[in-house]
């Protein structure tokens, strides 16, 4: 069991950036500027994330990690003649803002890829806008299965948007993984399930519930909360009276922290468990000392344990970013690097310059991108989902998140 470093950074300088000769000029409507100030072509990687508001800790970690990837590519001349720049837009975790940001990215010819968003509901709002423009999107954090496999993903998976990819695994795996840990490892039998009614939270709670019941567990109560409030006393009382020995929450840390605290205050001395949406140092602050023993699952293995991430961690610290990389730093770096690798492939196939239809070609190239990233091997399946399915369970101990089990969900 290792303590999670809160100042750490995650970003293995993915798979030895291959250099190639490129001369940097192309039609101005193709998706890049032919004068980047150093005689090359500027390619912009857009970032959409909550940069302000309750979820800004996660969003700023995403932005910083993409920034590090772009700076690394430029320093190492990963694509000769191409200068990568980052344009970050704030979606405030609101679908309407995400959709507006997607429109702004489409309007900027220099943007050849978008990293983000954090929230699955925001991802839903952006997909069609970006797909219509053949502008590739790689999310480091969206976990709703419907984004890649459609609303009937459980029975008839269908890929709706060819421009959408993600480096994070999905709630089709994360929810059941948590259920298996609670039932098999923690020997929990009675769960009270709560969600925030949003795409991510409700979906995660649903896949958890199905698996927990399948294993033989008993769901002794369910409740939906309003994510705009911080008073959960009524729900906390229901949890106390239910006889539950664990609470599963589908949602994010701004609500999960106070919810955990109020459940304990109501007399239910039981752990609150959630997904990657609560895996943040902010949750620990909000839950207070009674949050000890609470659990979270998160995508991948602990970054600090991965040899592939050592260089990223060192470079992130050297970059003097004010904020931690948080749960999605490594995945954000890898998402940006996937865009860089796709651009490299397109330039290489076009005699060292970007073609007029660069966006469409970059989207097509993304399907075959494969490299050793910060988070391990990075590649995408036929739906655009990450092929890396590893997950980790973390527990709050001594005021920090500590990893207690890593593995993959098995049917």
CSV table of C-alpha atoms in Angstrom, one decimal:
chain,number,residue,atom,x,y,z
A,1,UNK,CA,0.0,0.0,0.0
A,2,UNK,CA,1.6,3.3,-1.1
A,3,UNK,CA,0.6,6.8,-0.2
A,4,UNK,CA,-0.5,8.9,-3.1
A,5,UNK,CA,1.8,11.9,-3.6
A,6,UNK,CA,-0.3,15.0,-3.9
A,7,UNK,CA,2.4,17.0,-5.7
A,8,UNK,CA,3.1,14.2,-8.1
A,9,UNK,CA,2.6,14.6,-11.8
A,10,UNK,CA,1.8,12.1,-14.4
A,11,UNK,CA,3.0,11.9,-17.8
A,12,UNK,CA,5.4,9.5,-19.2
A,13,UNK,CA,7.0,10.9,-22.2
A,14,UNK,CA,5.0,8.6,-24.4
A,15,UNK,CA,6.7,6.0,-26.4
A,16,UNK,CA,9.8,7.7,-27.5
A,17,UNK,CA,8.5,10.3,-29.8
A,18,UNK,CA,9.6,9.4,-33.2
A,19,UNK,CA,10.9,12.3,-35.2
A,20,UNK,CA,10.2,12.9,-38.8
A,21,UNK,CA,11.0,15.5,-41.4
A,22,UNK,CA,8.3,17.9,-42.1
A,23,UNK,CA,8.4,21.3,-43.7
A,24,UNK,CA,5.4,23.1,-42.4
A,25,UNK,CA,3.2,24.7,-44.9
A,26,UNK,CA,-0.4,24.0,-46.0
A,27,UNK,CA,-3.6,25.5,-47.1
A,28,UNK,CA,-5.0,27.9,-44.6
A,29,UNK,CA,-8.3,26.1,-44.5
A,30,UNK,CA,-6.7,22.8,-43.8
A,31,UNK,CA,-6.4,23.3,-40.0
A,32,UNK,CA,-3.2,25.0,-39.2
A,33,UNK,CA,-1.3,28.3,-39.6
A,34,UNK,CA,1.7,28.3,-41.9
A,35,UNK,CA,3.7,30.8,-39.8
A,36,UNK,CA,4.2,29.8,-36.2
A,37,UNK,CA,7.1,32.2,-35.6
A,38,UNK,CA,9.8,29.6,-36.0
A,39,UNK,CA,9.2,29.0,-39.6
A,40,UNK,CA,6.9,26.0,-39.1
A,41,UNK,CA,3.2,25.2,-38.8
A,42,UNK,CA,1.2,25.8,-35.7
A,43,UNK,CA,-1.2,23.1,-34.6
A,44,UNK,CA,-3.6,23.8,-31.7
A,45,UNK,CA,-4.7,21.2,-29.3
A,46,UNK,CA,-7.9,22.4,-27.7
A,47,UNK,CA,-8.7,21.6,-24.1
A,48,UNK,CA,-12.2,21.6,-22.7
A,49,UNK,CA,-12.6,21.2,-18.9
A,50,UNK,CA,-14.0,22.9,-15.8
A,51,UNK,CA,-11.3,25.5,-15.1
A,52,UNK,CA,-13.4,27.3,-12.5
A,53,UNK,CA,-16.1,26.2,-10.1
A,54,UNK,CA,-16.4,23.1,-7.8
A,55,UNK,CA,-14.6,20.7,-10.2
A,56,UNK,CA,-11.8,23.0,-11.2
A,57,UNK,CA,-9.2,21.0,-9.3
A,58,UNK,CA,-9.7,18.1,-11.8
A,59,UNK,CA,-10.0,20.4,-14.8
A,60,UNK,CA,-6.8,22.4,-14.1
A,61,UNK,CA,-5.0,19.1,-13.7
A,62,UNK,CA,-6.2,18.1,-17.2
A,63,UNK,CA,-5.2,21.5,-18.7
A,64,UNK,CA,-1.7,21.4,-17.1
A,65,UNK,CA,-1.0,17.9,-18.3
A,66,UNK,CA,-1.9,18.7,-21.9
A,67,UNK,CA,0.2,21.8,-21.7
A,68,UNK,CA,3.2,19.6,-20.6
A,69,UNK,CA,2.6,17.2,-23.5
A,70,UNK,CA,2.6,20.1,-26.0
A,71,UNK,CA,5.8,21.6,-24.5
A,72,UNK,CA,7.5,18.2,-24.5
A,73,UNK,CA,6.6,17.6,-28.2
A,74,UNK,CA,7.9,21.1,-29.1
A,75,UNK,CA,11.1,20.7,-27.1
A,76,UNK,CA,11.9,17.3,-28.6
A,77,UNK,CA,10.7,18.3,-32.1
A,78,UNK,CA,8.5,15.2,-32.2
A,79,UNK,CA,7.0,16.5,-35.4
A,80,UNK,CA,9.7,18.5,-37.2
A,81,UNK,CA,8.3,21.8,-38.5
A,82,UNK,CA,5.2,21.6,-36.3
A,83,UNK,CA,4.7,23.8,-33.2
A,84,UNK,CA,2.0,22.6,-30.8
A,85,UNK,CA,0.0,25.1,-28.9
A,86,UNK,CA,-2.8,24.7,-26.3
A,87,UNK,CA,-6.1,26.6,-26.2
A,88,UNK,CA,-8.0,25.8,-23.0
A,89,UNK,CA,-11.7,26.7,-22.6
A,90,UNK,CA,-13.7,26.5,-19.4
A,91,UNK,CA,-16.9,24.5,-19.5
A,92,UNK,CA,-17.7,24.9,-15.8
A,93,UNK,CA,-18.9,21.3,-15.9
A,94,UNK,CA,-22.0,22.5,-17.9
A,95,UNK,CA,-23.1,20.8,-21.1
A,96,UNK,CA,-24.3,24.0,-22.7
A,97,UNK,CA,-20.8,25.6,-22.2
A,98,UNK,CA,-19.1,22.5,-23.5
A,99,UNK,CA,-21.2,22.7,-26.7
A,100,UNK,CA,-20.3,26.3,-27.1
A,101,UNK,CA,-16.6,25.5,-26.6
A,102,UNK,CA,-16.9,22.8,-29.2
A,103,UNK,CA,-18.2,25.3,-31.7
A,104,UNK,CA,-15.3,27.7,-30.9
A,105,UNK,CA,-12.8,24.9,-31.5
A,106,UNK,CA,-14.4,24.0,-34.9
A,107,UNK,CA,-14.2,27.7,-35.9
A,108,UNK,CA,-10.4,27.8,-35.3
A,109,UNK,CA,-8.7,26.3,-38.3
A,110,UNK,CA,-5.6,25.6,-36.3
A,111,UNK,CA,-7.3,23.2,-34.0
A,112,UNK,CA,-6.6,19.6,-35.1
A,113,UNK,CA,-7.7,17.8,-31.8
A,114,UNK,CA,-9.5,18.4,-28.6
A,115,UNK,CA,-8.7,16.9,-25.2
A,116,UNK,CA,-11.6,16.7,-22.8
A,117,UNK,CA,-14.0,17.0,-21.3
A,118,UNK,CA,-14.1,15.8,-17.7
A,119,UNK,CA,-17.9,15.2,-17.4
A,120,UNK,CA,-19.7,12.6,-19.5
A,121,UNK,CA,-22.8,14.9,-19.7
A,122,UNK,CA,-20.5,17.6,-21.2
A,123,UNK,CA,-19.0,15.0,-23.6
A,124,UNK,CA,-22.5,14.2,-24.9
A,125,UNK,CA,-23.1,17.8,-25.7
A,126,UNK,CA,-19.8,18.2,-27.7
A,127,UNK,CA,-19.8,14.9,-29.7
A,128,UNK,CA,-22.0,15.8,-32.6
A,129,UNK,CA,-20.5,19.3,-33.1
A,130,UNK,CA,-17.0,18.0,-33.3
A,131,UNK,CA,-17.9,14.9,-35.3
A,132,UNK,CA,-19.7,17.0,-37.9
A,133,UNK,CA,-16.5,18.9,-38.4
A,134,UNK,CA,-14.4,15.7,-38.4
A,135,UNK,CA,-12.4,17.1,-35.5
A,136,UNK,CA,-11.0,14.4,-33.2
A,137,UNK,CA,-11.8,14.4,-29.5
A,138,UNK,CA,-10.0,12.4,-26.9
A,139,UNK,CA,-11.4,12.4,-23.4
A,140,UNK,CA,-9.1,11.5,-20.4
A,141,UNK,CA,-12.1,11.2,-18.1
A,142,UNK,CA,-15.5,10.4,-19.6
A,143,UNK,CA,-16.6,7.0,-18.4
A,144,UNK,CA,-20.3,6.7,-19.6
A,145,UNK,CA,-20.4,3.6,-21.9
A,146,UNK,CA,-23.1,5.3,-24.1
A,147,UNK,CA,-20.6,7.8,-25.4
A,148,UNK,CA,-18.8,5.2,-27.5
A,149,UNK,CA,-21.4,2.4,-27.7
A,150,UNK,CA,-24.7,4.1,-27.8
A,151,UNK,CA,-27.7,4.1,-25.4
A,152,UNK,CA,-28.2,0.3,-26.0
A,153,UNK,CA,-24.6,-0.5,-25.1
A,154,UNK,CA,-25.5,-3.4,-22.9
A,155,UNK,CA,-27.4,-5.3,-25.6
A,156,UNK,CA,-26.5,-3.8,-29.0
A,157,UNK,CA,-23.4,-1.6,-28.9
A,158,UNK,CA,-23.1,0.7,-31.8
A,159,UNK,CA,-20.4,3.4,-32.4
A,160,UNK,CA,-22.2,6.7,-33.1
A,161,UNK,CA,-19.3,9.1,-33.5
A,162,UNK,CA,-16.1,8.1,-35.2
A,163,UNK,CA,-14.3,11.3,-34.0
A,164,UNK,CA,-14.7,10.4,-30.3
A,165,UNK,CA,-12.0,8.5,-28.4
A,166,UNK,CA,-11.1,8.2,-24.7
A,167,UNK,CA,-8.1,7.0,-22.7
A,168,UNK,CA,-10.1,6.3,-19.6
A,169,UNK,CA,-12.0,3.0,-19.1
A,170,UNK,CA,-15.8,3.0,-18.7
A,171,UNK,CA,-18.4,2.6,-16.0
A,172,UNK,CA,-19.4,-0.7,-17.6
A,173,UNK,CA,-16.2,-1.9,-15.9
A,174,UNK,CA,-15.7,0.6,-13.0
A,175,UNK,CA,-19.1,0.1,-11.3
A,176,UNK,CA,-18.8,-3.7,-11.3
A,177,UNK,CA,-15.2,-3.5,-10.2
A,178,UNK,CA,-16.3,-1.6,-7.1
A,179,UNK,CA,-19.1,-4.0,-6.5
A,180,UNK,CA,-16.8,-7.0,-6.6
A,181,UNK,CA,-14.3,-5.4,-4.3
A,182,UNK,CA,-17.0,-4.5,-1.7
A,183,UNK,CA,-18.7,-7.9,-1.8
A,184,UNK,CA,-15.7,-10.2,-2.2
A,185,UNK,CA,-12.9,-8.3,-0.4
A,186,UNK,CA,-14.7,-6.1,2.1
A,187,UNK,CA,-17.5,-8.6,2.7
A,188,UNK,CA,-20.2,-5.9,2.5
A,189,UNK,CA,-23.7,-7.2,2.0
A,190,UNK,CA,-26.1,-4.3,2.5
A,191,UNK,CA,-25.6,-1.2,0.4
A,192,UNK,CA,-27.5,2.1,0.2
A,193,UNK,CA,-27.1,3.6,-3.4
A,194,UNK,CA,-27.2,7.3,-4.0
A,195,UNK,CA,-26.6,9.3,-7.2
A,196,UNK,CA,-26.8,12.9,-8.5
A,197,UNK,CA,-29.0,12.1,-11.4
A,198,UNK,CA,-26.4,13.2,-13.9
A,199,UNK,CA,-25.1,11.1,-16.8
A,200,UNK,CA,-21.9,10.0,-15.1
A,201,UNK,CA,-23.3,9.5,-11.6
A,202,UNK,CA,-26.6,7.7,-12.5
A,203,UNK,CA,-24.8,5.5,-15.0
A,204,UNK,CA,-22.1,4.5,-12.5
A,205,UNK,CA,-24.6,3.8,-9.8
A,206,UNK,CA,-26.6,1.6,-12.2
A,207,UNK,CA,-23.7,-0.6,-13.3
A,208,UNK,CA,-22.6,-0.9,-9.6
A,209,UNK,CA,-26.1,-1.9,-8.5
A,210,UNK,CA,-26.5,-4.5,-11.2
A,211,UNK,CA,-23.2,-6.3,-10.3
A,212,UNK,CA,-23.8,-6.0,-6.5
A,213,UNK,CA,-27.2,-7.7,-6.8
A,214,UNK,CA,-25.8,-10.3,-9.2
A,215,UNK,CA,-23.1,-11.2,-6.6
A,216,UNK,CA,-25.9,-11.7,-3.9
A,217,UNK,CA,-25.8,-8.3,-2.2
A,218,UNK,CA,-28.8,-6.5,-0.9
A,219,UNK,CA,-29.7,-2.9,-2.0
A,220,UNK,CA,-31.5,-1.7,1.1
A,221,UNK,CA,-32.2,1.8,-0.2
A,222,UNK,CA,-31.8,4.2,-3.1
A,223,UNK,CA,-31.9,8.0,-3.3
A,224,UNK,CA,-31.2,10.8,-5.7
A,225,UNK,CA,-29.7,14.1,-4.6
A,226,UNK,CA,-29.7,17.6,-6.0
A,227,UNK,CA,-26.1,18.4,-6.8
A,228,UNK,CA,-26.8,22.1,-6.3
A,229,UNK,CA,-27.3,21.7,-2.6
A,230,UNK,CA,-25.0,20.8,0.3
A,231,UNK,CA,-27.6,19.8,2.8
A,232,UNK,CA,-28.0,16.0,2.8
A,233,UNK,CA,-29.3,15.5,6.3
A,234,UNK,CA,-32.6,13.9,5.2
A,235,UNK,CA,-30.7,11.4,3.0
A,236,UNK,CA,-28.2,10.8,5.8
A,237,UNK,CA,-31.1,9.9,8.2
A,238,UNK,CA,-32.5,7.4,5.6
A,239,UNK,CA,-29.0,5.8,5.3
A,240,UNK,CA,-28.8,5.5,9.1
A,241,UNK,CA,-32.3,3.9,9.4
A,242,UNK,CA,-31.7,1.5,6.5
A,243,UNK,CA,-29.2,-0.8,8.2
A,244,UNK,CA,-26.7,-0.5,5.3
A,245,UNK,CA,-23.1,-1.4,6.0
A,246,UNK,CA,-21.8,0.7,3.1
A,247,UNK,CA,-23.0,3.6,0.9
A,248,UNK,CA,-22.3,3.7,-2.8
A,249,UNK,CA,-22.4,7.2,-4.4
A,250,UNK,CA,-22.5,7.9,-8.1
A,251,UNK,CA,-21.4,11.5,-8.5
A,252,UNK,CA,-18.5,13.8,-7.9
A,253,UNK,CA,-16.5,15.1,-4.9
A,254,UNK,CA,-18.2,18.5,-4.3
A,255,UNK,CA,-21.3,16.6,-3.1
A,256,UNK,CA,-19.6,13.3,-2.0
A,257,UNK,CA,-17.5,15.0,0.6
A,258,UNK,CA,-20.3,16.8,2.5
A,259,UNK,CA,-22.5,13.7,2.0
A,260,UNK,CA,-20.0,11.4,3.7
A,261,UNK,CA,-19.6,13.9,6.6
A,262,UNK,CA,-23.3,14.2,7.2
A,263,UNK,CA,-23.9,10.4,7.0
A,264,UNK,CA,-21.3,9.9,9.7
A,265,UNK,CA,-22.8,12.8,11.7
A,266,UNK,CA,-26.3,11.1,11.5
A,267,UNK,CA,-24.8,8.0,13.3
A,268,UNK,CA,-24.1,5.7,10.3
A,269,UNK,CA,-20.4,4.9,10.8
A,270,UNK,CA,-20.0,3.2,7.5
A,271,UNK,CA,-17.8,4.0,4.5
A,272,UNK,CA,-18.9,6.0,1.5
A,273,UNK,CA,-17.6,4.5,-1.8
A,274,UNK,CA,-17.6,6.2,-5.2
A,275,UNK,CA,-15.9,6.3,-8.6
A,276,UNK,CA,-13.2,8.4,-10.1
A,277,UNK,CA,-15.4,11.4,-9.7
A,278,UNK,CA,-14.6,11.5,-6.0
A,279,UNK,CA,-10.9,10.5,-6.3
A,280,UNK,CA,-9.5,13.9,-5.5
A,281,UNK,CA,-7.7,15.6,-2.6
A,282,UNK,CA,-10.7,17.9,-2.4
A,283,UNK,CA,-12.9,15.1,-1.3
A,284,UNK,CA,-10.7,14.4,1.7
A,285,UNK,CA,-10.9,18.1,2.6
A,286,UNK,CA,-14.7,18.2,2.3
A,287,UNK,CA,-15.3,14.9,4.1
A,288,UNK,CA,-13.1,15.8,7.1
A,289,UNK,CA,-11.6,13.5,9.6
A,290,UNK,CA,-14.6,11.2,9.6
A,291,UNK,CA,-13.9,10.4,5.9
A,292,UNK,CA,-11.2,8.0,6.9
A,293,UNK,CA,-12.1,4.6,5.5
A,294,UNK,CA,-14.1,6.0,2.5
A,295,UNK,CA,-13.2,4.4,-0.8
A,296,UNK,CA,-12.9,5.3,-4.4
A,297,UNK,CA,-12.2,3.5,-7.6
A,298,UNK,CA,-10.2,5.2,-10.3
A,299,UNK,CA,-9.0,4.4,-13.8
A,300,UNK,CA,-5.6,2.8,-14.2
A,301,UNK,CA,-2.9,1.9,-11.8
A,302,UNK,CA,-1.4,4.5,-9.3
A,303,UNK,CA,0.7,6.7,-11.4
A,304,UNK,CA,3.5,6.8,-8.8
A,305,UNK,CA,3.9,3.0,-9.2
A,306,UNK,CA,4.3,3.1,-12.9
A,307,UNK,CA,7.9,3.1,-14.3
A,308,UNK,CA,6.3,4.7,-17.5
A,309,UNK,CA,5.3,7.8,-15.5
A,310,UNK,CA,8.6,8.6,-13.8
A,311,UNK,CA,9.7,11.1,-16.4
A,312,UNK,CA,6.3,12.8,-16.5
A,313,UNK,CA,6.2,13.1,-12.8
A,314,UNK,CA,9.6,14.8,-12.8
A,315,UNK,CA,8.8,17.1,-15.7
A,316,UNK,CA,5.4,18.1,-14.2
A,317,UNK,CA,7.2,19.1,-11.0
A,318,UNK,CA,9.9,20.9,-12.9
A,319,UNK,CA,7.1,22.8,-14.8
A,320,UNK,CA,6.1,24.5,-11.6
A,321,UNK,CA,2.4,24.1,-12.2
A,322,UNK,CA,0.4,25.5,-9.3
A,323,UNK,CA,-2.1,22.7,-9.2
A,324,UNK,CA,-1.8,18.9,-8.8
A,325,UNK,CA,-2.3,16.8,-11.8
A,326,UNK,CA,-5.1,15.0,-9.9
A,327,UNK,CA,-6.8,11.8,-11.0
A,328,UNK,CA,-6.6,12.5,-14.8
A,329,UNK,CA,-3.2,14.0,-15.3
A,330,UNK,CA,-1.6,10.9,-16.8
A,331,UNK,CA,-4.7,10.2,-19.0
A,332,UNK,CA,-4.7,13.9,-20.1
A,333,UNK,CA,-1.0,13.7,-21.1
A,334,UNK,CA,-1.7,10.5,-23.0
A,335,UNK,CA,-4.8,11.9,-24.7
A,336,UNK,CA,-2.7,14.9,-25.9
A,337,UNK,CA,0.1,12.6,-27.0
A,338,UNK,CA,-2.4,10.5,-29.0
A,339,UNK,CA,-3.3,13.7,-30.9
A,340,UNK,CA,0.4,14.5,-31.4
A,341,UNK,CA,1.0,10.9,-32.7
A,342,UNK,CA,-1.9,11.2,-35.1
A,343,UNK,CA,-0.7,14.5,-36.4
A,344,UNK,CA,2.8,13.0,-36.9
A,345,UNK,CA,1.4,10.1,-38.9
A,346,UNK,CA,-0.6,12.5,-41.2
A,347,UNK,CA,2.4,14.7,-41.8
A,348,UNK,CA,4.6,11.7,-42.5
A,349,UNK,CA,2.1,10.4,-45.0
A,350,UNK,CA,1.9,13.8,-46.8
A,351,UNK,CA,5.6,14.4,-47.6
A,352,UNK,CA,6.3,16.4,-44.4
A,353,UNK,CA,3.4,18.8,-44.4
A,354,UNK,CA,-0.2,19.0,-43.3
A,355,UNK,CA,-2.8,18.2,-46.0
A,356,UNK,CA,-5.8,20.4,-46.7
A,357,UNK,CA,-8.1,17.8,-45.1
A,358,UNK,CA,-5.9,17.4,-42.0
A,359,UNK,CA,-8.8,17.2,-39.5
A,360,UNK,CA,-10.4,14.2,-41.3
A,361,UNK,CA,-7.0,12.5,-41.7
A,362,UNK,CA,-6.1,13.0,-38.1
A,363,UNK,CA,-9.4,11.5,-37.0
A,364,UNK,CA,-8.7,8.5,-39.2
A,365,UNK,CA,-5.2,8.1,-38.0
A,366,UNK,CA,-6.3,8.2,-34.3
A,367,UNK,CA,-7.9,4.8,-34.7
A,368,UNK,CA,-4.5,3.1,-35.3
A,369,UNK,CA,-2.5,5.2,-32.7
A,370,UNK,CA,-0.6,2.9,-30.4
A,371,UNK,CA,2.2,3.8,-28.0
A,372,UNK,CA,3.6,3.3,-24.5
A,373,UNK,CA,2.2,6.2,-22.5
A,374,UNK,CA,2.3,7.5,-19.0
A,375,UNK,CA,-0.6,5.3,-18.0
A,376,UNK,CA,0.7,2.2,-19.8
A,377,UNK,CA,0.0,1.0,-23.4
A,378,UNK,CA,-2.3,3.4,-25.2
A,379,UNK,CA,-4.5,2.2,-28.0
A,380,UNK,CA,-8.2,2.2,-29.0
A,381,UNK,CA,-10.7,-0.5,-29.8
A,382,UNK,CA,-13.3,-0.5,-32.6
A,383,UNK,CA,-15.6,1.8,-30.5
A,384,UNK,CA,-12.8,4.3,-29.6
A,385,UNK,CA,-12.6,3.0,-26.1
A,386,UNK,CA,-9.2,2.5,-24.4
A,387,UNK,CA,-7.8,-1.0,-24.6
A,388,UNK,CA,-6.2,-0.5,-21.1
A,389,UNK,CA,-8.9,-1.7,-18.7
A,390,UNK,CA,-7.0,-1.5,-15.4
A,391,UNK,CA,-8.6,0.0,-12.3
A,392,UNK,CA,-7.6,0.7,-8.7
A,393,UNK,CA,-9.4,0.9,-5.4
A,394,UNK,CA,-8.2,3.7,-3.1
A,395,UNK,CA,-9.0,4.3,0.6
A,396,UNK,CA,-8.7,7.4,2.7
A,397,UNK,CA,-6.0,6.8,5.3
A,398,UNK,CA,-4.1,9.4,7.3
A,399,UNK,CA,-5.5,12.2,5.4
A,400,UNK,CA,-4.5,10.9,2.0
A,401,UNK,CA,-5.6,8.4,-0.7
A,402,UNK,CA,-3.8,5.0,-0.5
A,403,UNK,CA,-4.1,2.3,-3.1
A,404,UNK,CA,-5.5,-1.0,-1.7
A,405,UNK,CA,-6.1,-3.1,-4.8
A,406,UNK,CA,-5.4,-2.9,-8.5
A,407,UNK,CA,-6.7,-5.1,-11.2
A,408,UNK,CA,-9.2,-5.6,-14.0
A,409,UNK,CA,-12.9,-6.4,-13.8
A,410,UNK,CA,-13.8,-10.0,-14.8
A,411,UNK,CA,-17.2,-11.1,-15.9
